[in-house]
mmCIF file of C-alpha atoms in Angstrom:
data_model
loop_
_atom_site.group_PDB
_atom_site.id
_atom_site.type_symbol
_atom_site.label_atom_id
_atom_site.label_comp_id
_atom_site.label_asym_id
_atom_site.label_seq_id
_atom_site.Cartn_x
_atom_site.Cartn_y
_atom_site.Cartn_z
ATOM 1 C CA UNK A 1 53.352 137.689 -22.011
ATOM 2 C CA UNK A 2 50.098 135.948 -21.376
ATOM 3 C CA UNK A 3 51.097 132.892 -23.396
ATOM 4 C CA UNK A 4 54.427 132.967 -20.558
ATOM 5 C CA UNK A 5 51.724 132.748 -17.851
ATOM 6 C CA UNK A 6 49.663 130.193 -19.241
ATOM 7 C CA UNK A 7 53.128 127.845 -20.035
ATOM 8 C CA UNK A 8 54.259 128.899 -16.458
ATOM 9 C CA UNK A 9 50.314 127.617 -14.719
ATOM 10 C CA UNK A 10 50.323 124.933 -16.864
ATOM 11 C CA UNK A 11 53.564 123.782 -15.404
ATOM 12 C CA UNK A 12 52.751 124.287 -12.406
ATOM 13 C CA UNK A 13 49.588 122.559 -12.406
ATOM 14 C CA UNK A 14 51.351 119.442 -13.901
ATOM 15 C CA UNK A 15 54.327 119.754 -10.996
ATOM 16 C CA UNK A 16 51.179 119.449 -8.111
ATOM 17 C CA UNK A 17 49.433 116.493 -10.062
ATOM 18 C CA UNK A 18 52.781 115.166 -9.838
ATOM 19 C CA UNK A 19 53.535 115.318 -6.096
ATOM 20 C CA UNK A 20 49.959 114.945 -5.274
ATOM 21 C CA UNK A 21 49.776 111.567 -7.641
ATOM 22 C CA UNK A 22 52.821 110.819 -5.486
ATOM 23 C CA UNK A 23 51.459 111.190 -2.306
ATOM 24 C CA UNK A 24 48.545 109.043 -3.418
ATOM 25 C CA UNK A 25 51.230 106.053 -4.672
ATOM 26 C CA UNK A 26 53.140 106.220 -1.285
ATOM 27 C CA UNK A 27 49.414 105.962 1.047
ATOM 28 C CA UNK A 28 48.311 102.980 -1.466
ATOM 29 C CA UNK A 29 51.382 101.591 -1.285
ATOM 30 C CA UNK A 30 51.521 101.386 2.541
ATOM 31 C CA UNK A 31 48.289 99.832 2.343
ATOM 32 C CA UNK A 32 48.795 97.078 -0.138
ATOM 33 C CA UNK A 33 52.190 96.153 2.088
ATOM 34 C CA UNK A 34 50.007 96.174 5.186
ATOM 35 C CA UNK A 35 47.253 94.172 3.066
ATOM 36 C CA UNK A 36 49.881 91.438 2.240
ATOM 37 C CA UNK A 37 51.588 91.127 4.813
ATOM 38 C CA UNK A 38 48.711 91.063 7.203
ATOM 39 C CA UNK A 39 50.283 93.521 9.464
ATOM 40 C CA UNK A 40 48.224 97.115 10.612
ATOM 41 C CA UNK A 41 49.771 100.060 8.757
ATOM 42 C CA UNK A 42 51.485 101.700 11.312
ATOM 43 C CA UNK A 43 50.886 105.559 11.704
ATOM 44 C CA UNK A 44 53.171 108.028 10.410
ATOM 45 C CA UNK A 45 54.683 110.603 13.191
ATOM 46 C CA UNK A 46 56.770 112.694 13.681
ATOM 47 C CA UNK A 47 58.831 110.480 15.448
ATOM 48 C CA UNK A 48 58.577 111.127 19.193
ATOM 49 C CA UNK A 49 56.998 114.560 19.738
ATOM 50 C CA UNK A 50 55.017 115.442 22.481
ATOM 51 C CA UNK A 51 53.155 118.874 23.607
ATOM 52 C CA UNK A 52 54.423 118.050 27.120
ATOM 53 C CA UNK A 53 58.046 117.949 26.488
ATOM 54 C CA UNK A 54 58.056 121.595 24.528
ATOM 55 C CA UNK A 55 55.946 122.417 27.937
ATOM 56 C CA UNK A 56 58.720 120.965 30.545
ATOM 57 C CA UNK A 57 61.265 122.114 28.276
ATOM 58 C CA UNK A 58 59.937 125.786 28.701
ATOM 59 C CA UNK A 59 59.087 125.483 32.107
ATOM 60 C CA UNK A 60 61.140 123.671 33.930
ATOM 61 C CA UNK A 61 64.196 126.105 32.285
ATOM 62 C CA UNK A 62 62.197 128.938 33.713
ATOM 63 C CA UNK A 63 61.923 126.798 36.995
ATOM 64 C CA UNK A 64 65.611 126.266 37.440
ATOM 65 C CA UNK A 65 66.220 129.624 37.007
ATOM 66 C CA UNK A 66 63.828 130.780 39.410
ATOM 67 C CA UNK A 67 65.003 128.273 41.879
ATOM 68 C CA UNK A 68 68.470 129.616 42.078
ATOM 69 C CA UNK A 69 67.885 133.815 41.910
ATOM 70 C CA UNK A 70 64.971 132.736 43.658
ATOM 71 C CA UNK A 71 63.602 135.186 47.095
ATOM 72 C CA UNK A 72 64.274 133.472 50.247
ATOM 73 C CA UNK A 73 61.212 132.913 51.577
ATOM 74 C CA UNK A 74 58.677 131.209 49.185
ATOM 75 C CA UNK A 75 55.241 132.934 48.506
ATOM 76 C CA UNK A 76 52.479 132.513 50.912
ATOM 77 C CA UNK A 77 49.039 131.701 49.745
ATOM 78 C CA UNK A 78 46.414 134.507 49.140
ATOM 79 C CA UNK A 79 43.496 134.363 51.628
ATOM 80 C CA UNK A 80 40.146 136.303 50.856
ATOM 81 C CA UNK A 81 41.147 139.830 51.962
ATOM 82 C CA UNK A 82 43.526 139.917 49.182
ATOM 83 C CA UNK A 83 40.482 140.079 46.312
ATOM 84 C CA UNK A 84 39.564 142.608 45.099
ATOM 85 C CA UNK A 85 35.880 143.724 44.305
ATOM 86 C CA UNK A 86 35.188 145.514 40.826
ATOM 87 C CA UNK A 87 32.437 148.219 40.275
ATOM 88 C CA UNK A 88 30.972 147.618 36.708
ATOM 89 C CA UNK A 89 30.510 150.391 35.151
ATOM 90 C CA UNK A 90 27.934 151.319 32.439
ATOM 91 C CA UNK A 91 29.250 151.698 28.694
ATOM 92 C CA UNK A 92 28.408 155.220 28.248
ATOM 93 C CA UNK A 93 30.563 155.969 31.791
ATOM 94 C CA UNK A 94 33.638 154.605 30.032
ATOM 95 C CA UNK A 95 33.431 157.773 27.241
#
């Protein structure tokens, strides 16, 4: 059983040095293409993404569905009488 788990580490370890030798061949290989052709090596994306569009996407759903169950009148701004003041209390008050 223990000579199963070294075989099966072993492998392993040889199937990471493989993807991670990989990795290394692709990055180099960008940069000697970018070296000979004289062109900047272009950054890799993920093609388009931006935090702001997952935000609007949210959002602005949540916004259109607001807008049409929405109340009738819209929601008037809160003025100083509407705070509310806060007694701290002491930790051992809390208990």
């Amino acid at each position: 059983m223990l000579t199963l788990g070294v075989i099966a580490g072993a492998a392993m370890f040889v199937v990471l040095l493989l993807v991670g030798a990989t990795v290394w061949l692709a990055f180099k290989a960008r940069m000697w293409w970018a070296r000979w052709t004289g062109k900047p090596v272009p950054t890799w994306s993920v093609g388009g993404l931006a935090a702001r569009q997952g935000f609007m996407r949210t959002y602005g759903s949540f916004r259109s569905t607001a807008a049409t169950h929405g109340s009738a009148a819209p929601h008037a701004p809160r003025t100083i009488d509407d705070v509310t003041d806060v007694e701290p209390r002491t930790p051992a008050a809390e208990r």
